[in-house]
Amino acid sequence: SCKMNQQDVYEFQEPLIPDNFCETPVCASTQDSPLSMPYSIVYSRIIGSCVFHQKYKILKLGYYPGNTKFTKKTPSASMQYKIPDKYKMETRLSGFEVTCQTKYMSSGIVRYCVSMKDENGQTQTVHSDKSASDAGNLFNTNILGKPKTCVSGTNLFSFDIACLHSERERIVCETSHTQKLAKHPFSMISRSQQNKRLTALATEIQGNLESVFEKHQLHTDVMLKSVDLKVSMQDVQFTFSNGEDSVAFSQHCNSVVQTCDEHLISREAYHQLAAINPKLIR
């Protein structure tokens, strides 16, 4: 697998073919590299008998939006790659250090920007809503005055580097998992959901305290009886029991239910009483 550590540079030595594309990354030390930005990458592309080395400084990894676009197929490039949004990196184009960025427009079109600072410190920028290659070619034509130079947008923007793609996918999975685990505030959920959450909390409290008792060699001498809490301005009492106490507790609960039924005490009324007196069983 390919990790992205702050002090790592990755050199990919496999041929640029689908079967083994980016499968064997070799981690090299950054001590011999002038790059100082996080996620600095050295990428080797072998095309035919020629080896091309490209250095990238990843400034913003970007992410894959819901309407992710792919690079276009061409006669010389049959593979398609995902295009991230808000991606920003630095590399070299035609001997000049450039900054490349992507931005998804409200229309769904991807805008590719290529910029550089001239000798006066002024930023020269071109952008294209067609393709990354078109942005690179416009830069060569309009900024550098090299109209006959053709640029591979996939290579220029490093869309083909698997470790960047994997990192974005990993972040998407982690974010999705975190959102699923995110809980609404206690006061904003239904009463049944509140009871489920309180039950889960009581179970976790009991399990954690048992390990604490064992740590202090008290597991045979201490019995957890109850815990009093105030949750969203409500008094809540957790009552814990062993096997013998659970029978008595069950009988007590049945008595409470029977009393409410016989005297026509509604559930809402009982909940109001329980909110006043936490010793009442909820």
mmCIF file of C-alpha atoms in Angstrom:
data_model
loop_
_atom_site.group_PDB
_atom_site.id
_atom_site.type_symbol
_atom_site.label_atom_id
_atom_site.label_comp_id
_atom_site.label_asym_id
_atom_site.label_seq_id
_atom_site.Cartn_x
_atom_site.Cartn_y
_atom_site.Cartn_z
ATOM 1 C CA SER A 1 0.000 0.000 0.000
ATOM 2 C CA CYS A 2 1.033 3.605 -0.436
ATOM 3 C CA LYS A 3 1.110 5.885 2.599
ATOM 4 C CA MET A 4 1.318 9.655 2.445
ATOM 5 C CA ASN A 5 3.574 10.803 5.262
ATOM 6 C CA GLN A 6 4.829 14.353 5.599
ATOM 7 C CA GLN A 7 8.464 13.288 5.277
ATOM 8 C CA ASP A 8 8.033 10.834 2.412
ATOM 9 C CA VAL A 9 8.723 11.134 -1.284
ATOM 10 C CA TYR A 10 7.313 8.461 -3.554
ATOM 11 C CA GLU A 11 9.048 7.228 -6.651
ATOM 12 C CA PHE A 12 6.991 4.982 -8.894
ATOM 13 C CA GLN A 13 9.147 2.788 -11.097
ATOM 14 C CA GLU A 14 6.561 0.575 -12.754
ATOM 15 C CA PRO A 15 5.782 1.008 -16.474
ATOM 16 C CA LEU A 16 2.755 3.116 -17.293
ATOM 17 C CA ILE A 17 0.429 0.263 -18.272
ATOM 18 C CA PRO A 18 -2.888 -0.769 -16.685
ATOM 19 C CA ASP A 19 -1.682 -4.164 -15.395
ATOM 20 C CA ASN A 20 0.949 -2.844 -13.005
ATOM 21 C CA PHE A 21 0.256 0.877 -12.989
ATOM 22 C CA CYS A 22 1.350 2.434 -9.668
ATOM 23 C CA GLU A 23 1.413 -0.953 -7.939
ATOM 24 C CA THR A 24 4.955 -0.826 -6.550
ATOM 25 C CA PRO A 25 5.766 2.489 -4.881
ATOM 26 C CA VAL A 26 9.314 2.770 -3.538
ATOM 27 C CA CYS A 27 9.587 5.185 -0.621
ATOM 28 C CA ALA A 28 12.687 7.371 -0.877
ATOM 29 C CA SER A 29 14.135 9.741 1.703
ATOM 30 C CA THR A 30 13.515 13.455 1.332
ATOM 31 C CA GLN A 31 17.011 14.243 2.604
ATOM 32 C CA ASP A 32 18.291 14.342 -0.967
ATOM 33 C CA SER A 33 15.264 16.256 -2.211
ATOM 34 C CA PRO A 34 14.940 20.053 -2.205
ATOM 35 C CA LEU A 35 11.183 19.755 -1.736
ATOM 36 C CA SER A 36 9.976 20.905 1.665
ATOM 37 C CA MET A 37 6.207 20.983 1.275
ATOM 38 C CA PRO A 38 4.036 18.236 2.781
ATOM 39 C CA TYR A 39 3.145 15.402 0.423
ATOM 40 C CA SER A 40 6.057 15.997 -1.925
ATOM 41 C CA ILE A 41 6.095 13.359 -4.631
ATOM 42 C CA VAL A 42 8.618 12.314 -7.243
ATOM 43 C CA TYR A 43 6.875 10.390 -9.986
ATOM 44 C CA SER A 44 8.625 8.393 -12.700
ATOM 45 C CA ARG A 45 6.701 7.661 -15.872
ATOM 46 C CA ILE A 46 8.138 5.174 -18.340
ATOM 47 C CA ILE A 47 6.727 5.721 -21.804
ATOM 48 C CA GLY A 48 8.318 3.563 -24.451
ATOM 49 C CA SER A 49 12.066 3.664 -23.865
ATOM 50 C CA CYS A 50 11.998 7.078 -22.180
ATOM 51 C CA VAL A 51 11.779 7.794 -18.461
ATOM 52 C CA PHE A 52 10.176 11.051 -17.375
ATOM 53 C CA HIS A 53 10.529 12.306 -13.797
ATOM 54 C CA GLN A 54 8.037 14.800 -12.445
ATOM 55 C CA LYS A 55 8.069 16.476 -9.042
ATOM 56 C CA TYR A 56 4.864 17.567 -7.357
ATOM 57 C CA LYS A 57 4.124 19.545 -4.211
ATOM 58 C CA ILE A 58 0.611 18.769 -3.064
ATOM 59 C CA LEU A 59 -0.729 21.926 -1.413
ATOM 60 C CA LYS A 60 -4.385 20.866 -1.165
ATOM 61 C CA LEU A 61 -5.347 17.254 -1.720
ATOM 62 C CA GLY A 62 -8.895 18.096 -2.773
ATOM 63 C CA TYR A 63 -11.792 15.652 -2.728
ATOM 64 C CA TYR A 64 -14.139 13.796 -5.051
ATOM 65 C CA PRO A 65 -17.583 15.482 -5.103
ATOM 66 C CA GLY A 66 -20.827 13.648 -5.731
ATOM 67 C CA ASN A 67 -20.776 14.539 -9.431
ATOM 68 C CA THR A 68 -17.140 13.574 -9.943
ATOM 69 C CA LYS A 69 -15.885 14.015 -13.494
ATOM 70 C CA PHE A 70 -13.302 11.846 -15.236
ATOM 71 C CA THR A 71 -10.463 12.669 -17.576
ATOM 72 C CA LYS A 72 -11.259 12.198 -21.247
ATOM 73 C CA LYS A 73 -10.121 9.243 -23.295
ATOM 74 C CA THR A 74 -7.715 10.012 -26.115
ATOM 75 C CA PRO A 75 -5.953 7.841 -28.717
ATOM 76 C CA SER A 76 -2.796 8.017 -26.590
ATOM 77 C CA ALA A 77 -4.518 7.713 -23.193
ATOM 78 C CA SER A 78 -7.246 5.119 -22.865
ATOM 79 C CA MET A 79 -7.414 5.190 -19.059
ATOM 80 C CA GLN A 80 -9.695 7.631 -17.280
ATOM 81 C CA TYR A 81 -9.050 9.146 -13.856
ATOM 82 C CA LYS A 82 -11.220 10.919 -11.331
ATOM 83 C CA ILE A 83 -10.849 14.696 -11.154
ATOM 84 C CA PRO A 84 -10.839 16.122 -7.608
ATOM 85 C CA ASP A 85 -12.411 19.411 -6.598
ATOM 86 C CA LYS A 86 -10.408 22.161 -4.843
ATOM 87 C CA TYR A 87 -7.147 20.421 -5.697
ATOM 88 C CA LYS A 88 -3.979 22.528 -5.644
ATOM 89 C CA MET A 89 -0.390 21.535 -6.350
ATOM 90 C CA GLU A 90 2.907 22.858 -7.670
ATOM 91 C CA THR A 91 5.064 21.326 -10.381
ATOM 92 C CA ARG A 92 7.131 22.395 -13.382
ATOM 93 C CA LEU A 93 5.890 23.022 -16.889
ATOM 94 C CA SER A 94 8.248 23.850 -19.751
ATOM 95 C CA GLY A 95 10.974 24.649 -17.238
ATOM 96 C CA PHE A 96 8.866 26.984 -15.073
ATOM 97 C CA GLU A 97 7.370 26.392 -11.651
ATOM 98 C CA VAL A 98 3.593 26.537 -11.927
ATOM 99 C CA THR A 99 0.602 26.124 -9.653
ATOM 100 C CA CYS A 100 -2.264 23.968 -10.898
ATOM 101 C CA GLN A 101 -5.758 24.059 -9.415
ATOM 102 C CA THR A 102 -9.160 22.537 -10.069
ATOM 103 C CA LYS A 103 -12.556 23.946 -9.199
ATOM 104 C CA TYR A 104 -16.011 22.543 -9.898
ATOM 105 C CA MET A 105 -18.300 25.331 -11.092
ATOM 106 C CA SER A 106 -21.999 25.578 -10.172
ATOM 107 C CA SER A 107 -22.832 24.283 -13.649
ATOM 108 C CA GLY A 108 -20.874 21.091 -12.934
ATOM 109 C CA ILE A 109 -18.050 22.011 -15.302
ATOM 110 C CA VAL A 110 -14.507 21.659 -14.008
ATOM 111 C CA ARG A 111 -12.297 24.737 -14.303
ATOM 112 C CA TYR A 112 -8.560 24.071 -14.615
ATOM 113 C CA CYS A 113 -6.183 26.881 -13.670
ATOM 114 C CA VAL A 114 -2.447 27.102 -14.303
ATOM 115 C CA SER A 115 -0.504 30.055 -12.932
ATOM 116 C CA MET A 116 3.026 31.258 -12.296
ATOM 117 C CA LYS A 117 4.805 34.290 -10.878
ATOM 118 C CA ASP A 118 6.894 36.243 -13.366
ATOM 119 C CA GLU A 119 10.204 37.992 -12.694
ATOM 120 C CA ASN A 120 8.309 41.012 -11.331
ATOM 121 C CA GLY A 121 6.394 38.923 -8.812
ATOM 122 C CA GLN A 122 3.164 39.275 -10.769
ATOM 123 C CA THR A 123 0.914 36.219 -11.079
ATOM 124 C CA GLN A 124 0.150 35.130 -14.636
ATOM 125 C CA THR A 125 -2.887 32.838 -14.877
ATOM 126 C CA VAL A 126 -4.789 30.966 -17.543
ATOM 127 C CA HIS A 127 -7.817 28.766 -17.102
ATOM 128 C CA SER A 128 -9.827 26.387 -19.215
ATOM 129 C CA ASP A 129 -13.270 24.857 -18.798
ATOM 130 C CA LYS A 130 -12.500 22.257 -21.465
ATOM 131 C CA SER A 131 -9.729 20.091 -20.052
ATOM 132 C CA ALA A 132 -6.522 20.080 -18.048
ATOM 133 C CA SER A 133 -4.578 19.610 -21.285
ATOM 134 C CA ASP A 134 -6.198 22.695 -22.773
ATOM 135 C CA ALA A 135 -5.200 24.716 -19.694
ATOM 136 C CA GLY A 136 -1.597 23.549 -20.063
ATOM 137 C CA ASN A 137 -1.561 24.331 -23.771
ATOM 138 C CA LEU A 138 -3.053 27.798 -23.166
ATOM 139 C CA PHE A 139 -0.334 28.457 -20.607
ATOM 140 C CA ASN A 140 2.374 27.521 -23.094
ATOM 141 C CA THR A 141 0.770 29.628 -25.819
ATOM 142 C CA ASN A 142 -0.384 32.737 -23.940
ATOM 143 C CA ILE A 143 2.188 32.974 -21.150
ATOM 144 C CA LEU A 144 5.331 31.329 -22.518
ATOM 145 C CA GLY A 145 4.792 31.920 -26.225
ATOM 146 C CA LYS A 146 5.232 28.242 -27.142
ATOM 147 C CA PRO A 147 2.119 27.459 -29.208
ATOM 148 C CA LYS A 148 3.445 24.212 -30.656
ATOM 149 C CA THR A 149 4.089 22.540 -27.304
ATOM 150 C CA CYS A 150 1.477 19.930 -26.332
ATOM 151 C CA VAL A 151 0.758 19.101 -22.706
ATOM 152 C CA SER A 152 -0.774 16.031 -21.090
ATOM 153 C CA GLY A 153 -3.256 17.414 -18.584
ATOM 154 C CA THR A 154 -3.382 14.117 -16.705
ATOM 155 C CA ASN A 155 0.373 14.211 -16.159
ATOM 156 C CA LEU A 156 0.487 17.941 -15.443
ATOM 157 C CA PHE A 157 -2.220 17.753 -12.752
ATOM 158 C CA SER A 158 -1.048 14.315 -11.496
ATOM 159 C CA PHE A 159 -4.504 12.789 -11.837
ATOM 160 C CA ASP A 160 -2.843 9.418 -12.512
ATOM 161 C CA ILE A 161 -0.989 9.071 -9.197
ATOM 162 C CA ALA A 162 -2.672 6.217 -7.355
ATOM 163 C CA CYS A 163 -1.513 7.183 -3.871
ATOM 164 C CA LEU A 164 -3.278 10.559 -4.130
ATOM 165 C CA HIS A 165 -6.415 8.855 -5.398
ATOM 166 C CA SER A 166 -6.299 6.299 -2.564
ATOM 167 C CA GLU A 167 -5.858 9.029 0.038
ATOM 168 C CA ARG A 168 -8.922 10.905 -1.223
ATOM 169 C CA GLU A 169 -10.973 7.702 -1.228
ATOM 170 C CA ARG A 170 -9.814 6.920 2.313
ATOM 171 C CA ILE A 171 -10.856 10.366 3.520
ATOM 172 C CA VAL A 172 -14.276 9.959 1.883
ATOM 173 C CA CYS A 173 -14.793 6.612 3.652
ATOM 174 C CA GLU A 174 -13.704 7.993 7.023
ATOM 175 C CA THR A 175 -15.896 11.073 6.648
ATOM 176 C CA SER A 176 -18.907 8.958 5.688
ATOM 177 C CA HIS A 177 -18.312 6.651 8.652
ATOM 178 C CA THR A 178 -17.995 9.601 11.039
ATOM 179 C CA GLN A 179 -21.226 11.137 9.767
ATOM 180 C CA LYS A 180 -23.066 7.863 10.310
ATOM 181 C CA LEU A 181 -21.806 7.740 13.876
ATOM 182 C CA ALA A 182 -22.699 11.362 14.569
ATOM 183 C CA LYS A 183 -25.571 11.644 17.037
ATOM 184 C CA HIS A 184 -28.245 14.293 17.312
ATOM 185 C CA PRO A 185 -28.470 16.223 20.584
ATOM 186 C CA PHE A 186 -30.373 14.369 23.303
ATOM 187 C CA SER A 187 -33.135 16.981 23.449
ATOM 188 C CA MET A 188 -33.810 16.697 19.703
ATOM 189 C CA ILE A 189 -34.586 12.973 19.539
ATOM 190 C CA SER A 190 -37.790 11.096 20.384
ATOM 191 C CA ARG A 191 -38.450 9.642 23.817
ATOM 192 C CA SER A 192 -37.898 6.080 22.594
ATOM 193 C CA GLN A 193 -34.537 7.104 21.122
ATOM 194 C CA GLN A 194 -33.678 8.851 24.376
ATOM 195 C CA ASN A 195 -34.407 5.655 26.299
ATOM 196 C CA LYS A 196 -32.248 3.621 23.914
ATOM 197 C CA ARG A 197 -29.381 6.072 24.266
ATOM 198 C CA LEU A 198 -29.677 6.091 28.059
ATOM 199 C CA THR A 199 -29.737 2.296 28.123
ATOM 200 C CA ALA A 200 -26.581 2.176 26.000
ATOM 201 C CA LEU A 201 -24.982 4.754 28.291
ATOM 202 C CA ALA A 202 -25.858 2.733 31.398
ATOM 203 C CA THR A 203 -24.405 -0.424 29.856
ATOM 204 C CA GLU A 204 -21.177 1.370 28.979
ATOM 205 C CA ILE A 205 -20.917 2.922 32.443
ATOM 206 C CA GLN A 206 -21.347 -0.466 34.084
ATOM 207 C CA GLY A 207 -18.749 -2.112 31.834
ATOM 208 C CA ASN A 208 -16.187 0.645 32.307
ATOM 209 C CA LEU A 209 -16.613 0.784 36.077
ATOM 210 C CA GLU A 210 -16.191 -2.965 36.391
ATOM 211 C CA SER A 211 -12.775 -2.686 34.750
ATOM 212 C CA VAL A 212 -11.919 0.188 37.116
ATOM 213 C CA PHE A 213 -12.945 -1.930 40.114
ATOM 214 C CA GLU A 214 -10.739 -4.767 38.897
ATOM 215 C CA LYS A 215 -7.821 -2.383 38.433
ATOM 216 C CA HIS A 216 -8.055 -1.372 42.092
ATOM 217 C CA GLN A 217 -8.681 -4.952 43.287
ATOM 218 C CA LEU A 218 -12.237 -4.108 44.351
ATOM 219 C CA HIS A 219 -14.223 -6.260 41.955
ATOM 220 C CA THR A 220 -15.274 -8.701 44.713
ATOM 221 C CA ASP A 221 -16.003 -6.032 47.337
ATOM 222 C CA VAL A 222 -17.839 -3.327 45.396
ATOM 223 C CA MET A 223 -21.295 -3.461 43.834
ATOM 224 C CA LEU A 224 -22.585 -0.688 41.595
ATOM 225 C CA LYS A 225 -26.081 0.198 42.819
ATOM 226 C CA SER A 226 -27.093 3.397 41.045
ATOM 227 C CA VAL A 227 -25.913 6.478 39.157
ATOM 228 C CA ASP A 228 -27.723 9.825 39.185
ATOM 229 C CA LEU A 229 -27.435 12.153 36.203
ATOM 230 C CA LYS A 230 -28.998 15.331 34.903
ATOM 231 C CA VAL A 231 -29.456 15.108 31.147
ATOM 232 C CA SER A 232 -30.936 18.088 29.297
ATOM 233 C CA MET A 233 -32.399 19.403 32.560
ATOM 234 C CA GLN A 234 -33.943 15.991 33.309
ATOM 235 C CA ASP A 235 -33.018 13.947 36.375
ATOM 236 C CA VAL A 236 -32.093 10.408 35.369
ATOM 237 C CA GLN A 237 -31.247 7.550 37.699
ATOM 238 C CA PHE A 238 -29.609 4.321 36.552
ATOM 239 C CA THR A 239 -30.292 1.415 38.909
ATOM 240 C CA PHE A 240 -27.969 -1.572 38.614
ATOM 241 C CA SER A 241 -28.780 -4.974 40.089
ATOM 242 C CA ASN A 242 -27.413 -8.491 40.292
ATOM 243 C CA GLY A 243 -29.382 -11.625 39.473
ATOM 244 C CA GLU A 244 -31.281 -11.681 42.774
ATOM 245 C CA ASP A 245 -32.092 -7.973 42.715
ATOM 246 C CA SER A 246 -33.303 -8.143 39.118
ATOM 247 C CA VAL A 247 -36.255 -10.330 40.124
ATOM 248 C CA ALA A 248 -37.318 -7.873 42.810
ATOM 249 C CA PHE A 249 -36.772 -4.983 40.407
ATOM 250 C CA SER A 250 -38.953 -6.663 37.782
ATOM 251 C CA GLN A 251 -41.701 -7.201 40.342
ATOM 252 C CA HIS A 252 -41.450 -3.564 41.377
ATOM 253 C CA CYS A 253 -41.794 -2.423 37.754
ATOM 254 C CA ASN A 254 -44.843 -4.639 37.293
ATOM 255 C CA SER A 255 -46.383 -3.110 40.401
ATOM 256 C CA VAL A 256 -45.803 0.389 39.034
ATOM 257 C CA VAL A 257 -47.443 -0.509 35.715
ATOM 258 C CA GLN A 258 -50.387 -2.155 37.475
ATOM 259 C CA THR A 259 -50.907 0.876 39.714
ATOM 260 C CA CYS A 260 -50.865 3.237 36.729
ATOM 261 C CA ASP A 261 -53.416 1.081 34.909
ATOM 262 C CA GLU A 262 -55.768 0.759 37.879
ATOM 263 C CA HIS A 263 -55.741 4.488 38.640
ATOM 264 C CA LEU A 264 -55.777 5.563 34.983
ATOM 265 C CA ILE A 265 -52.461 7.384 35.212
ATOM 266 C CA SER A 266 -51.369 8.183 31.675
ATOM 267 C CA ARG A 267 -47.843 7.610 30.424
ATOM 268 C CA GLU A 268 -47.317 11.349 29.971
ATOM 269 C CA ALA A 269 -48.442 12.072 33.520
ATOM 270 C CA TYR A 270 -46.147 9.417 34.924
ATOM 271 C CA HIS A 271 -43.216 10.792 32.919
ATOM 272 C CA GLN A 272 -43.885 14.217 34.434
ATOM 273 C CA LEU A 273 -43.833 12.691 37.920
ATOM 274 C CA ALA A 274 -40.624 10.815 37.103
ATOM 275 C CA ALA A 275 -39.038 14.054 35.920
ATOM 276 C CA ILE A 276 -39.774 15.574 39.337
ATOM 277 C CA ASN A 277 -38.706 12.544 41.347
ATOM 278 C CA PRO A 278 -35.787 10.631 39.769
ATOM 279 C CA LYS A 279 -36.387 7.715 42.165
ATOM 280 C CA LEU A 280 -39.496 6.792 40.217
ATOM 281 C CA ILE A 281 -38.843 4.069 37.653
ATOM 282 C CA ARG A 282 -38.910 5.317 34.084
#
